[in-house]
Coordinates of C-alpha atoms in Angstrom, one line a residue:
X1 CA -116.5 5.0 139.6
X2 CA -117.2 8.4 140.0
X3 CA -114.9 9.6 136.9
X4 CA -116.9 6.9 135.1
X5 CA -120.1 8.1 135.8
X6 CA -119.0 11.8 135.2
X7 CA -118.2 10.6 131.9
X8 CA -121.6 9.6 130.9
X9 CA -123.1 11.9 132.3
X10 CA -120.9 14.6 130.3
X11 CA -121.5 12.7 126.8
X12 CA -125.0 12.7 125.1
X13 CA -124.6 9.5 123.3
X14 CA -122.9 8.1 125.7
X15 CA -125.9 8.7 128.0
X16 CA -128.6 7.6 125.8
X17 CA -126.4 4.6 125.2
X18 CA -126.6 4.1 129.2
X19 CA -130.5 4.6 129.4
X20 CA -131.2 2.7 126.1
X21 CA -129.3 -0.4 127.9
X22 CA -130.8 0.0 131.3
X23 CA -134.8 0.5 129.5
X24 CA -133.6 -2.3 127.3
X25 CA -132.1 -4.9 130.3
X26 CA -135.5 -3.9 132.4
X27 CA -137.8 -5.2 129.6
X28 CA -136.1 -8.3 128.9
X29 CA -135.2 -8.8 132.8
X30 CA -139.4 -9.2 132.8
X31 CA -140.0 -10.7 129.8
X32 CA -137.1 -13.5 130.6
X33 CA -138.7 -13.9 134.0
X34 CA -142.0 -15.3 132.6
X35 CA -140.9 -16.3 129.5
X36 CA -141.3 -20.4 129.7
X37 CA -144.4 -20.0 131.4
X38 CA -145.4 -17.9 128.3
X39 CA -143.8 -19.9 125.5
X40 CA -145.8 -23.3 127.2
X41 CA -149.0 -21.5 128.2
X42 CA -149.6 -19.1 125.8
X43 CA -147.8 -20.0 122.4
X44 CA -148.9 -23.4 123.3
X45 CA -145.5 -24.9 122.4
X46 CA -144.9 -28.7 123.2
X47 CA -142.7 -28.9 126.5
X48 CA -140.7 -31.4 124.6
X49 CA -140.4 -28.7 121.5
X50 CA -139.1 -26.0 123.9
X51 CA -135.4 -26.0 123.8
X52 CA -136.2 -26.0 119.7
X53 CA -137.7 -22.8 120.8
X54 CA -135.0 -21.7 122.4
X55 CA -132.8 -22.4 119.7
X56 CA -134.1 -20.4 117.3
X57 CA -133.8 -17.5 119.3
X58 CA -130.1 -18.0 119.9
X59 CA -130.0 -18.9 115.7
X60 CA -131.4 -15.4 115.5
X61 CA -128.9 -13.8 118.6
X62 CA -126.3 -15.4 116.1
X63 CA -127.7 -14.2 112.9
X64 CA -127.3 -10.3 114.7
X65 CA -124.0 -10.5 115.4
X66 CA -123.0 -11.4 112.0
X67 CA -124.9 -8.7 110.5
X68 CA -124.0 -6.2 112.8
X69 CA -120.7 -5.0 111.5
X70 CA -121.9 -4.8 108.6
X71 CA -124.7 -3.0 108.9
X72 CA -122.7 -0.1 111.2
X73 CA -120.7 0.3 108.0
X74 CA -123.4 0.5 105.8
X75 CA -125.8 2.6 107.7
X76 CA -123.5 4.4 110.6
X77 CA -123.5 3.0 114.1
X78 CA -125.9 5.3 115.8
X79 CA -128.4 5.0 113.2
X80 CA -128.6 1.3 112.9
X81 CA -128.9 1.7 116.9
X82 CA -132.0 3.8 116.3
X83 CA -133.3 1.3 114.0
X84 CA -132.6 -1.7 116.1
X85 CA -134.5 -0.4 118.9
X86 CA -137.8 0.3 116.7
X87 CA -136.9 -3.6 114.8
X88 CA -137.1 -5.0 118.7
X89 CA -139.9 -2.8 119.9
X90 CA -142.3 -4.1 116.6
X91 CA -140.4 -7.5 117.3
X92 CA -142.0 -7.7 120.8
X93 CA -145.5 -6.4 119.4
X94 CA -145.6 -9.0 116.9
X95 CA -144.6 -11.7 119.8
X96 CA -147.7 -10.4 121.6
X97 CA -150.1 -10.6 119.1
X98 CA -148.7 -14.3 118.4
X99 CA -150.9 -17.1 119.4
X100 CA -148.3 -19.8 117.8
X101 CA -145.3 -21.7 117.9
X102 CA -144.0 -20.4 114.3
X103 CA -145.2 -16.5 114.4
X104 CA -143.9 -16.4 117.7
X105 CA -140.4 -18.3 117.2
X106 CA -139.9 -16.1 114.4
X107 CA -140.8 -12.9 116.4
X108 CA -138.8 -13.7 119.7
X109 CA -135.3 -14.5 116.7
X110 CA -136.2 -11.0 115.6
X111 CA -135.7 -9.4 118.7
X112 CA -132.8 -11.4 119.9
X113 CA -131.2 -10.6 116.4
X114 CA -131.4 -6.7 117.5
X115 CA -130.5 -7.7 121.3
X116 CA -126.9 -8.9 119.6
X117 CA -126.4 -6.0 117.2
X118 CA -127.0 -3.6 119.9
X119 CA -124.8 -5.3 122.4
X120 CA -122.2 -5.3 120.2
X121 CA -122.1 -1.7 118.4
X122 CA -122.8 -0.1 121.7
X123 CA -119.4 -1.7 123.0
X124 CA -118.1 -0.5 119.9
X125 CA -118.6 3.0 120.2
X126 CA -117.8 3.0 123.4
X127 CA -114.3 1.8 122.5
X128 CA -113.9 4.3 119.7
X129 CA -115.3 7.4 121.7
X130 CA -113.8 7.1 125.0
X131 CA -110.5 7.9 126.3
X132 CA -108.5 4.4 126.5
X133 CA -107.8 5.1 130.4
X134 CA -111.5 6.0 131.4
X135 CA -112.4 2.5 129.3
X136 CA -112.4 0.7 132.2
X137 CA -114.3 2.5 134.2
X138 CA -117.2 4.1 131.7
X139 CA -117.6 0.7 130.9
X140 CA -118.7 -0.6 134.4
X141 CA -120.7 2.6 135.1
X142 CA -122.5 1.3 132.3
X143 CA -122.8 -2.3 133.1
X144 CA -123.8 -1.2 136.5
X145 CA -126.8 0.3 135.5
X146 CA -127.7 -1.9 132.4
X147 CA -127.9 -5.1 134.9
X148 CA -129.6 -3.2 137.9
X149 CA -132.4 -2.9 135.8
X150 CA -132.8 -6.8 134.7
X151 CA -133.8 -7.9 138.1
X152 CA -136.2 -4.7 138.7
X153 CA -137.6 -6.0 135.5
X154 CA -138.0 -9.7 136.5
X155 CA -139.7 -8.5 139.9
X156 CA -142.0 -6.4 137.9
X157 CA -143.3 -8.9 135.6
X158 CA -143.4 -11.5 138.6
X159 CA -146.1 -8.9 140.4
X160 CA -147.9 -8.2 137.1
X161 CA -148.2 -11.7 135.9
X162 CA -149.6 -12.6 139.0
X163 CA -152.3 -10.1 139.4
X164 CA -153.2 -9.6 135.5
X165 CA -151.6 -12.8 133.7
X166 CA -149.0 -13.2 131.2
X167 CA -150.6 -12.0 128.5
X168 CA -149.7 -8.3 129.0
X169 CA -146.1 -9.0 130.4
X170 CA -144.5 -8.7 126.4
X171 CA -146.9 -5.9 126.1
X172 CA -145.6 -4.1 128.9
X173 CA -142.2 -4.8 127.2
X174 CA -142.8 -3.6 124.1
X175 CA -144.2 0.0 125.6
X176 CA -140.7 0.4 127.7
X177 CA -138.6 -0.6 124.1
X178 CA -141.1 2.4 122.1
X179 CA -140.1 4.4 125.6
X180 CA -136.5 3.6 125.3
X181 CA -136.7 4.4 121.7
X182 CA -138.8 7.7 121.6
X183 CA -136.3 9.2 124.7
X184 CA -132.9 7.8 122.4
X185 CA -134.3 9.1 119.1
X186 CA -132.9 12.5 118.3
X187 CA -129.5 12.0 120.8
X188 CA -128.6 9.1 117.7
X189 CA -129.0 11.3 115.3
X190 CA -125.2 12.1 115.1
X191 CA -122.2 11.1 117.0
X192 CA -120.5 13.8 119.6
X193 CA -116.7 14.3 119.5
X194 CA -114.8 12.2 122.4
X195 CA -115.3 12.7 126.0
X196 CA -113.3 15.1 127.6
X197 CA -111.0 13.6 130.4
X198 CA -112.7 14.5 134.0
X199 CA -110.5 17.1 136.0
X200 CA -108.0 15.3 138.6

């Protein structure tokens, strides 16, 4: 664990790859939390129509994952990573501001569109940047952190939905992605040569 985390902390991109995933995971940890109550309450969408919501945001998880080889090779990795976190932050804005079925379908397969291309071309950098023995372990440091911050997320949300609503929960989402986004910026603008191998 500790080489893993020495790692990270040791490799720029790495790192911003890390908190990018963590911000991320905490912002759909408490948008997930809340979400049916929201889709229902709020986007007013039939409780019989729901799992059609639902699948369009898996059509538009699936729809990411196609594109997002291609786009890597087209635009770079890092800089389609910078782009995808902008795409999901105005994706969560626009789900927000939605007050119907449609807007907000199409909003919520935006952002689960960028969810899948980031997934996947963070796990491929990874792959391509870090030694093959420290693989193992980089890659839990990272998981560790990414999915400690989901149910931070979903008790957050809980706490503000009850005292404000659940109007502001995707709000409050969207401000952590334009966080994640402004802190990941300038560390994407170029890759960094492979991590050197900690000491033993």
């Amino acid at each position: 664990m500790g080489e893993g985390v020495r790692v990270l902390l040791g490799d720029r991109v790495l790192r911003g790859l890390t908190v990018g995933t963590a911000g991320s995971n905490l912002a759909i940890g408490g948008l997930a939390s809340v979400l049916v109550l929201y889709v229902l309450g709020v986007l007013r969408v039939p409780e019989a129509a729901y799992g059609l919501f639902a699948a369009g945001a898996i059509a538009g998880g699936l729809g990411g994952a196609l594109l997002a080889g291609r786009l890597a090779a087209r635009f770079g990795t890092l800089p389609t990573l910078r782009v995808v976190l902008l795409g999901q932050t105005l994706a969560l804005a626009g789900f927000a501001l939605a007050r119907h079925p449609l807007t907000g379908g199409l909003a919520m397969a935006g952002f689960t569109a960028g969810t899948t291309i980031w997934n996947s071309l963070r796990a491929a950098y990874g792959q391509r940047h870090v030694p093959p023995d420290l693989l193992g372990r980089v890659g839990a440091a990272q998981r560790v952190a990414g999915l400690a911050a989901a149910p931070v997320g979903a008790v957050l949300a809980g706490f503000a939905a009850q005292a404000f609503g659940l109007t502001p929960v995707p709000w409050a989402a969207a401000a952590v992605f334009a966080l994640v986004t402004a802190a990941v910026w300038a560390t994407f603008r170029a890759p960094s040569g492979p991590p050197a191998a900690p000491p033993h």
